[in-house]
Amino acid sequence: MRLSELIKEYCLNELKDEKTKSWLDQKLHSIKTDQDFFISFALINKKIPRGHLQLSLSQLQIIQLKYPEFNIENWTLDQLCRFSLLMYYPLLSVESLTKLISVADTREQISIFKSIPYLENASHFAPIVVNGIRTNIVDVFDAITLKNPYPASYFSQDEWNQMILKAVFMERPIYQIKDIDQRKNEKLAHILFDYARERWAASRRVTPELWRMISGYITEKLFVEMIKKMAEGNAQDQKAMLKLIQESNLDAAQQWLNSQSTQIEPISWDQIGSDFWHNNQALQNASKA
Amino acid sequence: MKFIDPHIHMTSRTTNDYEAMSKAGIVAIIEPAFWLGQPRTEVGSFKDYFSSIVGWEAFRASQFGIKHYCTIGLNSKEANNESLAEEVMELLPLFALKDNVVAIGEIGYDDQTAAEDKYFRVQIELAKELELPILVHTPHRDKKRGTLRSMDVLEEHGIDPSTVIIDHNNEETVESVLERGYWTAFTIYPNTKMGSERMVAVVEKYGSNKIFIDSSADWGVSDPLSVPKTAQLMLDKGITSEIVQAVCYQNALEAYAQSGNMKESDWSDGVHFDQSILYGGNSVLRGQPPKKSDDSNIIEN
């Protein structure tokens, strides 16, 4: 079964109110104009409840098996209904989607950006998504950047690099960006190292996740700079830098490693990212309390 | 004590204000759609402005732990540009259904022209259709007549007064507005509207029933702490804390909760931006927690 049909089925099942259920069902099959589409999309806000789906184990297994990237646990019912409207509207175009986003509130924008990867001719919407990255509303930025297959598939190298740089700048969890390792590139590595230098010059800390995107591109010169800074970093920073060094083919790096007496515990980049992220969340919660 | 400022134009205020408001105990605010200080000339300006008060400004407020709501409407001043007003009428339904919209407003009269009257009535009908409360701006010139006329027109359209907030009241309007069953709001704004001491006198005379206050702080010289300051003044003058709570929090909540979009649970556990997002963070922009303002000359690194 196609993803759109599966999701439609789940949404209709979940809607307890008969009137709402038939309204949605009817709309999905009958919208023929942009105006009707915009109004229907806006009405989701009023008509559809917000909670997560109560899926049976078999329903969950079906969708996880066929569409593991969809991460259905991250979608609420209203978001899935918007997804359905987008998937079923036959006249959806770059123009109509641009207009929709221009009048969308935060919640609606999040639904739209999560849905775009699954639309027919998804690649046509790249300018819209690239423009979406320019937001300063963190939740919208996250909807595009985190756990979303779209940027890795459709962004150009420069667009990808700008997104990563902004994610680092905004202190977002890099380890949650899809295909972060696959899209590493030399230009990005140098931009990020420059960013690290800027932070060091300002006596500010650098996220330990930064080194993940630099791994594989370290030069002798950069290696020497890094080693100098290593002593100043805390345990998390050092773990990340060590991992980069381990992954490096550089002779200087290998020699330096061999000269170290301490045992290095293996750790994944994801774990480094996750530890850093959860540590920060805890600190922020503590400061609010 | 917690406060609500149900009328404040945050687009023209800085983060210093947000910090001060948060520190003073303001937990929720309502930003009515208004003009920008000079007339807009294109419908696109309205569209982007409405978009900012349903999205960006609400996000900005949340970073300071303040829950932000807004009203959508064409204000009386700009209703006088009729061709533009027609275009704005088409935009309104697209924004009035958003999550944080608690009323159609702020609408009413400025100079009491025919055009203002026309768009006041069109928007009253829209509020009826969308089942939203109405926030009425009373004119600053010829206020008494304008206020009475506003109420007459609302009643002509069959609107229930308890679903309407009449704002910017003063000693001359308070009695008729209260008598006719409307929510009676007062704006504590230096020189041109109410002063806080006069407000104390109003509450002493009329009690707290259906009365609440706001700052209407905007791009002019105004005080985003009007509500908590007036609350403190009332307490200092011996008004009970029950009455102060009603005038500075509870009544505004009751009036606007009628929209279905405003409830205490929205902020009682702290303000998170979108609770359904499992991975979205609530981290403050630039990585700094909201801080109390300092007097020192050192800007934090």
Coordinates of C-alpha atoms in Angstrom, one line a residue:
Chain A
M1 CA 0.0 0.0 0.0
R2 CA 1.2 3.5 -0.8
L3 CA 2.3 5.7 2.1
S4 CA -0.5 8.2 1.4
E5 CA -3.1 5.5 1.5
L6 CA -1.7 4.0 4.7
I7 CA -1.6 7.3 6.5
K8 CA -5.1 8.2 5.3
E9 CA -6.4 5.0 6.7
Y10 CA -4.7 5.6 10.1
C11 CA -6.1 9.2 10.2
L12 CA -9.7 8.2 9.4
N13 CA -9.5 5.3 11.9
E14 CA -8.2 7.7 14.6
L15 CA -11.0 10.3 14.1
K16 CA -13.7 9.4 16.6
D17 CA -16.1 12.1 15.4
E18 CA -18.1 10.9 12.5
K19 CA -18.7 14.3 11.0
T20 CA -15.0 15.1 11.1
K21 CA -14.1 11.8 9.6
S22 CA -16.4 12.2 6.7
W23 CA -15.3 15.8 6.2
L24 CA -11.7 14.7 5.9
D25 CA -12.5 11.7 3.7
Q26 CA -14.6 13.8 1.4
K27 CA -12.0 16.6 1.2
L28 CA -9.1 14.2 0.4
H29 CA -10.9 13.1 -2.8
S30 CA -12.7 16.2 -3.9
I31 CA -10.5 19.3 -3.6
K32 CA -10.1 20.8 -7.0
T33 CA -9.1 24.4 -6.5
D34 CA -6.3 26.2 -4.6
Q35 CA -8.9 28.2 -2.6
D36 CA -10.7 25.1 -1.4
F37 CA -7.3 23.6 -0.5
F38 CA -6.1 26.6 1.5
I39 CA -9.3 26.8 3.5
S40 CA -9.4 23.0 4.1
F41 CA -5.8 23.1 5.2
A42 CA -6.6 26.0 7.6
L43 CA -9.6 24.2 9.0
I44 CA -7.4 21.2 10.2
N45 CA -6.4 23.5 13.0
K46 CA -10.0 23.8 14.2
K47 CA -11.3 20.3 13.4
I48 CA -8.6 17.8 14.1
P49 CA -7.4 16.9 17.6
R50 CA -3.7 17.2 18.4
G51 CA -2.6 14.0 20.1
H52 CA -0.3 11.2 18.9
L53 CA -1.9 8.2 17.2
Q54 CA -2.9 5.2 19.1
L55 CA -1.5 2.6 16.7
S56 CA -1.8 -1.1 17.2
L57 CA 1.4 -3.1 17.2
S58 CA 0.7 -4.5 13.8
Q59 CA -0.1 -1.1 12.3
L60 CA 3.2 0.2 13.7
Q61 CA 5.1 -2.7 12.4
I62 CA 3.7 -2.4 8.9
I63 CA 4.7 1.3 8.5
Q64 CA 8.0 0.8 10.2
L65 CA 8.8 -2.0 7.9
K66 CA 7.8 -0.3 4.7
Y67 CA 8.6 3.3 5.5
P68 CA 11.1 3.3 8.4
E69 CA 12.2 6.8 7.6
F70 CA 8.8 8.2 8.1
N71 CA 9.2 8.0 11.9
I72 CA 5.5 7.9 12.6
E73 CA 6.0 8.3 16.3
N74 CA 7.1 11.9 15.6
W75 CA 3.8 12.9 14.0
T76 CA 0.6 14.0 15.7
L77 CA -2.8 13.4 14.2
D78 CA -3.3 16.9 13.0
Q79 CA 0.1 16.8 11.3
L80 CA -0.8 13.6 9.6
C81 CA -4.1 15.0 8.3
R82 CA -2.2 18.0 6.8
F83 CA 0.2 15.5 5.3
S84 CA -2.7 13.6 3.7
L85 CA -4.2 16.8 2.3
L86 CA -0.9 17.7 0.7
M87 CA -0.5 14.2 -0.7
Y88 CA -4.0 14.0 -2.1
Y89 CA -4.3 17.4 -3.6
P90 CA -3.8 16.8 -7.4
L91 CA -3.0 20.4 -8.3
L92 CA -0.2 21.1 -5.7
S93 CA 2.4 23.2 -7.3
V94 CA 5.4 25.2 -6.3
E95 CA 3.3 28.4 -6.5
S96 CA 0.4 27.0 -4.4
L97 CA 2.8 25.5 -1.8
T98 CA 4.7 28.8 -1.6
K99 CA 1.5 30.7 -1.0
L100 CA 0.4 28.1 1.6
I101 CA 3.6 28.6 3.6
S102 CA 3.4 32.3 3.4
V103 CA 0.1 32.2 5.4
A104 CA 1.0 29.2 7.6
D105 CA 1.5 29.5 11.3
T106 CA 4.4 27.6 13.0
R107 CA 2.5 24.4 13.5
E108 CA 1.3 24.3 9.9
Q109 CA 4.8 25.1 8.6
I110 CA 6.2 22.2 10.6
S111 CA 3.6 19.8 9.0
I112 CA 4.4 21.1 5.6
F113 CA 8.2 20.8 5.8
K114 CA 7.9 17.3 7.3
S115 CA 5.6 16.3 4.4
I116 CA 7.6 17.7 1.5
P117 CA 10.0 14.8 1.1
Y118 CA 7.1 12.5 0.3
L119 CA 5.4 14.7 -2.3
E120 CA 5.5 13.8 -6.0
N121 CA 8.2 15.7 -7.8
A122 CA 9.7 16.5 -4.4
S123 CA 12.8 17.9 -6.0
H124 CA 10.8 20.8 -7.4
F125 CA 10.2 22.2 -4.0
A126 CA 13.9 22.6 -3.1
P127 CA 13.8 26.4 -3.3
I128 CA 10.9 26.5 -0.8
V129 CA 12.8 24.3 1.7
V130 CA 16.0 26.2 1.3
N131 CA 14.1 29.4 2.0
G132 CA 12.5 27.7 5.0
I133 CA 15.9 27.2 6.5
R134 CA 16.2 31.0 6.8
T135 CA 13.7 31.0 9.7
N136 CA 14.7 31.8 13.2
I137 CA 11.8 29.9 14.7
V138 CA 13.7 26.9 16.1
D139 CA 10.9 24.4 15.8
V140 CA 10.5 25.1 12.1
F141 CA 14.2 25.0 11.5
D142 CA 14.2 21.6 13.3
A143 CA 11.4 20.3 11.2
I144 CA 13.5 20.7 8.1
T145 CA 16.9 19.9 9.5
L146 CA 16.4 17.1 12.0
K147 CA 15.4 13.5 11.0
N148 CA 14.2 14.8 7.6
P149 CA 15.6 13.1 4.5
Y150 CA 15.0 16.1 2.3
P151 CA 18.1 18.2 2.7
A152 CA 20.5 15.3 2.2
S153 CA 18.7 14.3 -1.0
Y154 CA 18.0 17.6 -2.6
F155 CA 20.2 20.4 -1.3
S156 CA 23.2 21.5 -3.3
Q157 CA 26.5 21.4 -1.5
D158 CA 26.5 25.1 -0.7
E159 CA 22.9 24.9 0.6
W160 CA 23.8 21.9 2.7
N161 CA 26.9 23.6 4.1
Q162 CA 24.9 26.7 5.1
M163 CA 22.3 24.5 6.8
I164 CA 24.9 22.7 8.9
L165 CA 26.6 25.9 9.8
K166 CA 23.4 27.4 10.9
A167 CA 22.5 24.2 12.9
V168 CA 25.8 24.5 14.7
F169 CA 25.3 28.2 15.3
M170 CA 21.8 27.6 16.7
E171 CA 23.1 24.7 18.9
R172 CA 20.8 22.1 17.3
P173 CA 21.6 18.4 17.8
I174 CA 23.7 17.6 14.8
Y175 CA 23.6 13.8 15.4
Q176 CA 19.9 14.0 14.5
I177 CA 20.6 15.3 11.0
K178 CA 20.0 12.6 8.4
D179 CA 23.0 11.5 6.3
I180 CA 25.3 13.9 8.1
D181 CA 28.3 11.7 7.4
Q182 CA 27.4 10.9 3.8
R183 CA 27.4 14.6 2.9
K184 CA 30.6 15.7 4.6
N185 CA 32.8 17.7 2.2
E186 CA 36.1 19.5 2.3
K187 CA 34.6 23.0 1.9
L188 CA 32.4 22.4 4.9
A189 CA 35.2 21.1 7.0
H190 CA 37.2 24.3 6.4
I191 CA 34.2 26.5 7.1
L192 CA 33.7 24.7 10.4
F193 CA 37.3 24.9 11.4
D194 CA 37.2 28.6 10.8
Y195 CA 34.2 28.8 12.9
A196 CA 36.0 26.9 15.7
R197 CA 38.9 29.4 15.5
E198 CA 36.4 32.3 15.8
R199 CA 34.9 30.7 18.9
W200 CA 38.3 30.1 20.4
A201 CA 39.4 33.7 19.8
A202 CA 36.3 34.8 21.6
S203 CA 36.9 32.5 24.6
R204 CA 33.7 30.6 23.7
R205 CA 33.2 26.9 23.5
V206 CA 32.8 24.8 20.4
T207 CA 30.3 22.0 20.2
P208 CA 32.0 18.6 20.3
E209 CA 29.8 17.6 17.4
L210 CA 31.8 19.9 15.1
W211 CA 34.6 17.5 14.8
R212 CA 32.4 14.9 13.1
M213 CA 32.1 17.0 10.0
I214 CA 35.8 17.7 10.0
S215 CA 36.9 14.1 10.4
G216 CA 38.7 12.9 7.2
Y217 CA 39.7 16.4 6.2
I218 CA 42.2 17.3 8.8
T219 CA 45.5 18.6 7.5
E220 CA 48.9 18.7 9.3
K221 CA 48.4 22.4 10.1
L222 CA 44.9 21.9 11.4
F223 CA 46.0 18.9 13.4
V224 CA 48.7 20.9 15.2
E225 CA 46.2 23.7 16.0
M226 CA 43.7 21.2 17.3
I227 CA 46.2 19.4 19.6
K228 CA 47.1 22.8 21.2
K229 CA 43.4 23.4 21.9
M230 CA 42.7 19.9 23.2
A231 CA 44.1 20.5 26.6
E232 CA 41.7 23.4 27.1
G233 CA 38.6 21.4 26.3
N234 CA 36.5 19.4 28.7
A235 CA 36.0 15.6 28.6
Q236 CA 33.4 15.7 25.9
D237 CA 35.5 18.0 23.6
Q238 CA 38.5 15.7 24.1
K239 CA 36.5 12.5 23.3
A240 CA 35.4 14.1 20.0
M241 CA 38.8 15.4 19.1
L242 CA 40.3 12.0 19.9
K243 CA 37.8 10.3 17.7
L244 CA 38.7 12.5 14.8
I245 CA 42.4 11.8 15.3
Q246 CA 41.7 8.1 15.3
E247 CA 39.8 8.3 12.1
S248 CA 42.6 10.3 10.4
N249 CA 45.0 8.9 7.9
L250 CA 47.5 11.6 8.6
D251 CA 51.0 10.3 9.7
A252 CA 51.3 13.0 12.3
A253 CA 48.0 12.0 13.8
Q254 CA 48.9 8.3 13.9
Q255 CA 52.2 9.0 15.4
W256 CA 50.7 11.2 18.1
L257 CA 48.1 8.5 18.9
N258 CA 50.8 5.9 19.3
S259 CA 52.6 8.1 21.7
Q260 CA 49.5 8.4 24.0
S261 CA 49.5 6.1 26.9
T262 CA 45.8 6.4 27.9
Q263 CA 43.3 3.9 26.5
I264 CA 40.7 5.4 24.3
E265 CA 37.2 4.0 24.8
P266 CA 35.4 3.5 21.5
I267 CA 32.4 5.8 21.1
S268 CA 30.2 6.7 18.2
W269 CA 29.6 10.2 16.9
D270 CA 25.9 9.7 17.6
Q271 CA 26.7 8.9 21.2
I272 CA 28.9 12.0 21.5
G273 CA 26.1 14.1 20.1
S274 CA 23.4 12.5 22.2
D275 CA 25.5 12.9 25.4
F276 CA 26.2 16.6 24.6
W277 CA 22.5 17.3 23.8
H278 CA 21.1 15.6 26.9
N279 CA 23.6 17.3 29.1
N280 CA 22.7 20.7 27.8
Q281 CA 19.0 20.0 28.2
A282 CA 19.5 19.1 31.8
L283 CA 21.6 22.2 32.4
Q284 CA 18.8 24.4 30.9
N285 CA 16.1 22.7 32.9
A286 CA 18.1 23.3 36.0
S287 CA 18.6 26.9 35.3
K288 CA 14.9 27.4 34.7
A289 CA 13.9 25.7 37.9
Chain B
M1 CA 1.1 37.0 41.6
K2 CA 0.7 36.2 37.9
F3 CA -0.4 38.7 35.3
I4 CA -1.9 38.9 31.9
D5 CA -1.4 41.9 29.6
P6 CA -4.3 41.5 27.2
H7 CA -3.3 44.4 24.9
I8 CA 0.3 45.0 24.0
H9 CA 2.1 45.6 20.6
M10 CA 5.2 43.5 21.0
T11 CA 6.4 44.0 17.4
S12 CA 7.5 47.4 18.5
R13 CA 9.1 46.3 21.8
T14 CA 12.6 44.9 22.5
T15 CA 13.8 41.9 24.3
N16 CA 14.6 44.1 27.3
D17 CA 10.9 44.5 27.7
Y18 CA 10.3 40.7 27.4
E19 CA 12.9 40.1 30.1
A20 CA 11.4 42.7 32.4
M21 CA 7.8 41.5 31.8
S22 CA 8.9 37.9 32.5
K23 CA 10.6 39.0 35.7
A24 CA 7.6 41.0 36.8
G25 CA 5.3 37.9 36.6
I26 CA 3.5 38.4 33.2
V27 CA 2.7 34.9 32.0
A28 CA 0.5 35.6 29.0
I29 CA 0.0 38.5 26.5
I30 CA -2.4 39.4 23.7
E31 CA -1.1 41.4 20.7
P32 CA -3.9 42.9 18.7
A33 CA -3.4 43.5 15.0
F34 CA -2.8 47.2 14.6
W35 CA -1.1 49.8 12.4
L36 CA 2.7 50.3 12.4
G37 CA 2.8 54.0 13.1
Q38 CA 2.5 55.0 9.5
P39 CA -0.1 53.8 7.0
R40 CA 0.5 50.6 5.1
T41 CA 0.1 51.0 1.3
E42 CA 0.0 47.4 0.1
V43 CA -1.9 44.3 1.2
G44 CA 1.3 42.4 1.3
S45 CA 2.3 44.4 4.4
F46 CA -0.8 43.2 6.2
K47 CA -0.2 39.7 5.1
D48 CA 3.4 39.6 6.4
Y49 CA 2.4 41.4 9.6
F50 CA -0.4 39.0 10.4
S51 CA 2.0 36.2 9.7
S52 CA 4.5 37.6 12.1
I53 CA 2.0 37.9 15.0
V54 CA 0.7 34.4 14.6
G55 CA 4.1 32.9 14.3
W56 CA 7.4 34.8 14.8
E57 CA 6.3 37.0 17.7
A58 CA 4.7 34.1 19.5
F59 CA 8.0 32.3 19.2
R60 CA 9.9 35.3 20.4
A61 CA 7.7 35.6 23.5
S62 CA 8.0 31.9 24.3
Q63 CA 11.8 32.3 24.6
F64 CA 11.1 34.4 27.7
G65 CA 8.5 32.0 29.1
I66 CA 5.6 34.2 28.0
K67 CA 2.6 32.8 26.2
H68 CA 1.6 35.0 23.2
Y69 CA -1.8 35.3 21.6
C70 CA -3.1 37.8 19.1
T71 CA -6.2 39.2 17.5
I72 CA -6.7 39.6 13.8
G73 CA -8.5 42.4 12.1
L74 CA -8.3 45.6 10.1
N75 CA -7.8 48.6 12.5
S76 CA -10.0 51.6 12.2
K77 CA -7.3 54.0 10.9
E78 CA -6.4 51.9 7.9
A79 CA -10.0 51.1 7.1
N80 CA -10.1 54.5 5.5
N81 CA -8.1 53.2 2.5
E82 CA -11.0 51.4 0.9
S83 CA -9.4 49.6 -1.9
L84 CA -6.8 48.3 0.4
A85 CA -9.4 47.5 3.0
E86 CA -11.2 45.3 0.5
E87 CA -8.1 43.3 -0.1
V88 CA -7.4 42.9 3.6
M89 CA -11.0 41.6 4.1
E90 CA -10.0 38.7 1.9
L91 CA -6.9 37.9 4.0
L92 CA -8.7 37.9 7.3
P93 CA -10.2 34.4 7.2
L94 CA -6.9 32.9 6.3
F95 CA -5.4 34.2 9.5
A96 CA -8.3 34.3 11.9
L97 CA -8.4 30.5 12.2
K98 CA -4.9 30.2 13.6
D99 CA -4.1 28.7 16.9
N100 CA -3.2 31.7 18.9
V101 CA -6.0 34.0 17.6
V102 CA -8.3 35.0 20.4
A103 CA -10.5 37.6 18.8
I104 CA -11.3 39.7 15.8
G105 CA -9.7 43.1 16.6
E106 CA -8.8 45.7 17.3
I107 CA -11.7 47.2 15.3
G108 CA -14.0 50.2 15.8
Y109 CA -13.8 53.9 15.1
D110 CA -11.0 56.3 14.8
D111 CA -12.6 59.4 13.2
Q112 CA -16.0 57.8 12.8
T113 CA -16.0 58.0 9.0
A114 CA -18.3 56.0 6.7
A115 CA -15.5 53.8 5.6
E116 CA -14.6 52.9 9.2
D117 CA -18.2 52.1 9.9
K118 CA -18.4 49.9 6.8
Y119 CA -15.4 47.7 7.8
F120 CA -16.3 47.7 11.4
R121 CA -19.6 46.0 10.4
V122 CA -18.0 43.6 7.9
Q123 CA -15.7 42.4 10.6
I124 CA -18.4 42.1 13.2
E125 CA -20.1 39.7 10.8
L126 CA -16.9 37.8 10.3
A127 CA -16.5 37.4 14.1
K128 CA -20.0 36.1 14.2
E129 CA -19.3 33.6 11.5
L130 CA -16.0 32.4 13.0
E131 CA -17.5 32.4 16.6
L132 CA -14.7 34.7 17.9
P133 CA -14.9 37.4 20.6
I134 CA -14.5 41.0 19.4
L135 CA -11.9 43.5 20.7
V136 CA -13.2 47.1 20.2
H137 CA -10.8 50.0 20.0
T138 CA -12.6 53.1 21.2
P139 CA -11.6 56.4 19.6
H140 CA -9.2 58.7 21.3
R141 CA -11.1 61.8 20.0
D142 CA -14.8 62.1 20.6
K143 CA -14.5 59.0 22.7
K144 CA -17.8 59.1 24.5
R145 CA -19.9 59.3 21.4
G146 CA -17.7 56.8 19.5
T147 CA -18.0 54.3 22.3
L148 CA -21.8 54.5 22.5
R149 CA -22.0 54.3 18.8
S150 CA -19.7 51.2 18.8
M151 CA -22.0 49.4 21.2
D152 CA -25.1 50.4 19.3
V153 CA -23.7 48.9 16.1
L154 CA -22.6 45.7 17.8
E155 CA -26.1 45.3 19.2
E156 CA -27.6 46.1 15.8
H157 CA -25.7 43.1 14.5
G158 CA -27.1 40.9 17.3
I159 CA -23.8 40.5 19.1
D160 CA -23.9 39.3 22.7
P161 CA -22.0 42.0 24.8
S162 CA -20.4 39.4 27.0
T163 CA -18.4 38.2 23.9
V164 CA -17.0 41.8 23.4
I165 CA -14.1 43.6 25.0
I166 CA -14.4 47.4 24.8
D167 CA -10.9 48.8 25.4
H168 CA -9.4 52.2 26.3
N169 CA -12.3 53.2 28.6
N170 CA -12.1 56.2 30.9
E171 CA -14.2 57.8 33.6
E172 CA -16.7 59.1 31.0
T173 CA -17.4 55.7 29.3
V174 CA -17.1 53.2 32.1
E175 CA -20.6 53.3 33.4
S176 CA -22.5 52.9 30.1
V177 CA -20.1 50.1 29.0
L178 CA -20.4 48.2 32.3
E179 CA -24.2 48.7 32.3
R180 CA -24.6 47.3 28.9
G181 CA -22.8 44.1 29.8
Y182 CA -19.5 44.5 28.0
W183 CA -16.0 43.6 29.2
T184 CA -14.6 46.9 30.2
A185 CA -10.9 47.3 29.6
F186 CA -8.7 50.2 30.6
T187 CA -5.3 51.1 29.1
I188 CA -2.7 52.4 31.5
Y189 CA -0.6 54.6 29.2
P190 CA 1.0 57.9 30.2
N191 CA -0.4 61.2 29.0
T192 CA -3.0 60.0 26.5
K193 CA -5.0 57.3 28.3
M194 CA -5.4 56.2 32.0
G195 CA -2.9 56.8 34.7
S196 CA -2.5 54.1 37.3
E197 CA -3.8 56.3 40.2
R198 CA -7.0 57.1 38.3
M199 CA -7.3 53.3 37.7
V200 CA -7.2 52.6 41.4
A201 CA -10.0 55.1 41.9
V202 CA -12.1 53.4 39.2
V203 CA -11.7 50.0 40.8
E204 CA -12.5 51.4 44.2
K205 CA -15.7 52.8 42.8
Y206 CA -16.8 50.0 40.4
G207 CA -15.2 46.9 41.9
S208 CA -13.7 44.2 39.7
N209 CA -16.7 42.8 37.9
K210 CA -16.1 42.7 34.1
I211 CA -13.1 45.2 34.5
F212 CA -9.5 44.5 33.5
I213 CA -6.4 46.5 32.5
D214 CA -3.7 46.5 29.8
S215 CA -0.7 48.5 28.8
S216 CA -1.3 48.9 25.0
A217 CA 2.5 49.5 25.0
D218 CA 3.6 50.2 21.5
W219 CA 6.1 52.3 19.5
G220 CA 5.3 55.4 21.6
V221 CA 6.4 56.2 25.1
S222 CA 4.6 53.5 27.0
D223 CA 5.2 51.0 29.7
P224 CA 5.1 47.2 29.2
L225 CA 5.0 46.9 33.0
S226 CA 1.8 48.9 33.4
V227 CA -0.2 45.9 34.5
P228 CA 2.1 44.6 37.3
K229 CA 2.9 48.2 38.4
T230 CA -0.8 49.1 38.6
A231 CA -1.5 45.8 40.5
Q232 CA 1.2 46.8 43.1
L233 CA -0.3 50.3 43.4
M234 CA -3.7 48.8 44.0
L235 CA -2.4 46.5 46.7
D236 CA -0.5 49.4 48.3
K237 CA -3.7 51.4 48.4
G238 CA -5.5 48.6 50.3
I239 CA -7.4 46.9 47.5
T240 CA -7.8 43.2 48.2
S241 CA -5.6 40.7 46.3
E242 CA -8.8 38.9 45.0
I243 CA -9.8 42.1 43.3
V244 CA -6.3 42.7 41.9
Q245 CA -6.1 39.2 40.6
A246 CA -9.4 39.6 38.8
V247 CA -8.5 43.0 37.3
C248 CA -4.9 42.0 36.3
Y249 CA -5.4 38.3 35.3
Q250 CA -8.6 36.4 35.8
N251 CA -11.1 38.6 33.9
A252 CA -8.9 38.9 30.8
L253 CA -8.6 35.2 30.8
E254 CA -12.3 34.7 31.1
A255 CA -13.1 37.2 28.3
Y256 CA -10.7 35.7 25.8
A257 CA -11.1 32.1 26.8
Q258 CA -14.4 32.3 24.9
S259 CA -12.4 32.0 21.7
G260 CA -11.5 28.4 22.7
N261 CA -7.8 29.2 22.1
M262 CA -6.7 30.5 25.5
K263 CA -6.6 28.5 28.7
E264 CA -4.5 28.6 31.8
S265 CA -2.9 25.2 31.1
D266 CA -1.2 26.9 28.1
W267 CA 1.2 28.5 30.5
S268 CA 0.7 26.9 34.0
D269 CA 3.4 24.3 33.4
G270 CA 5.8 26.8 31.8
V271 CA 5.7 27.9 28.2
H272 CA 7.1 25.3 25.7
F273 CA 6.9 26.2 22.1
D274 CA 5.4 23.1 20.6
Q275 CA 4.9 20.2 23.0
S276 CA 4.2 17.7 20.3
I277 CA 7.6 18.1 18.8
L278 CA 9.8 15.3 20.3
Y279 CA 13.1 16.5 19.1
G280 CA 12.6 20.3 18.8
G281 CA 14.5 22.1 21.5
N282 CA 13.3 25.0 23.6
S283 CA 16.8 26.4 23.8
V284 CA 17.0 30.1 23.7
L285 CA 18.4 31.7 20.6
R286 CA 22.1 32.5 20.9
G287 CA 22.5 29.9 23.6
Q288 CA 21.9 32.2 26.5
P289 CA 19.2 31.7 29.1
P290 CA 16.9 34.8 29.6
K291 CA 18.6 36.8 32.2
K292 CA 17.7 39.6 34.5
S293 CA 19.0 42.9 33.1
D294 CA 22.2 44.2 34.7
D295 CA 23.3 47.7 35.4
S296 CA 26.9 46.9 34.6
N297 CA 28.6 48.0 31.4
I298 CA 29.6 44.5 30.6
I299 CA 27.6 42.8 27.8
E300 CA 27.7 39.1 28.4
N301 CA 30.1 37.2 26.1

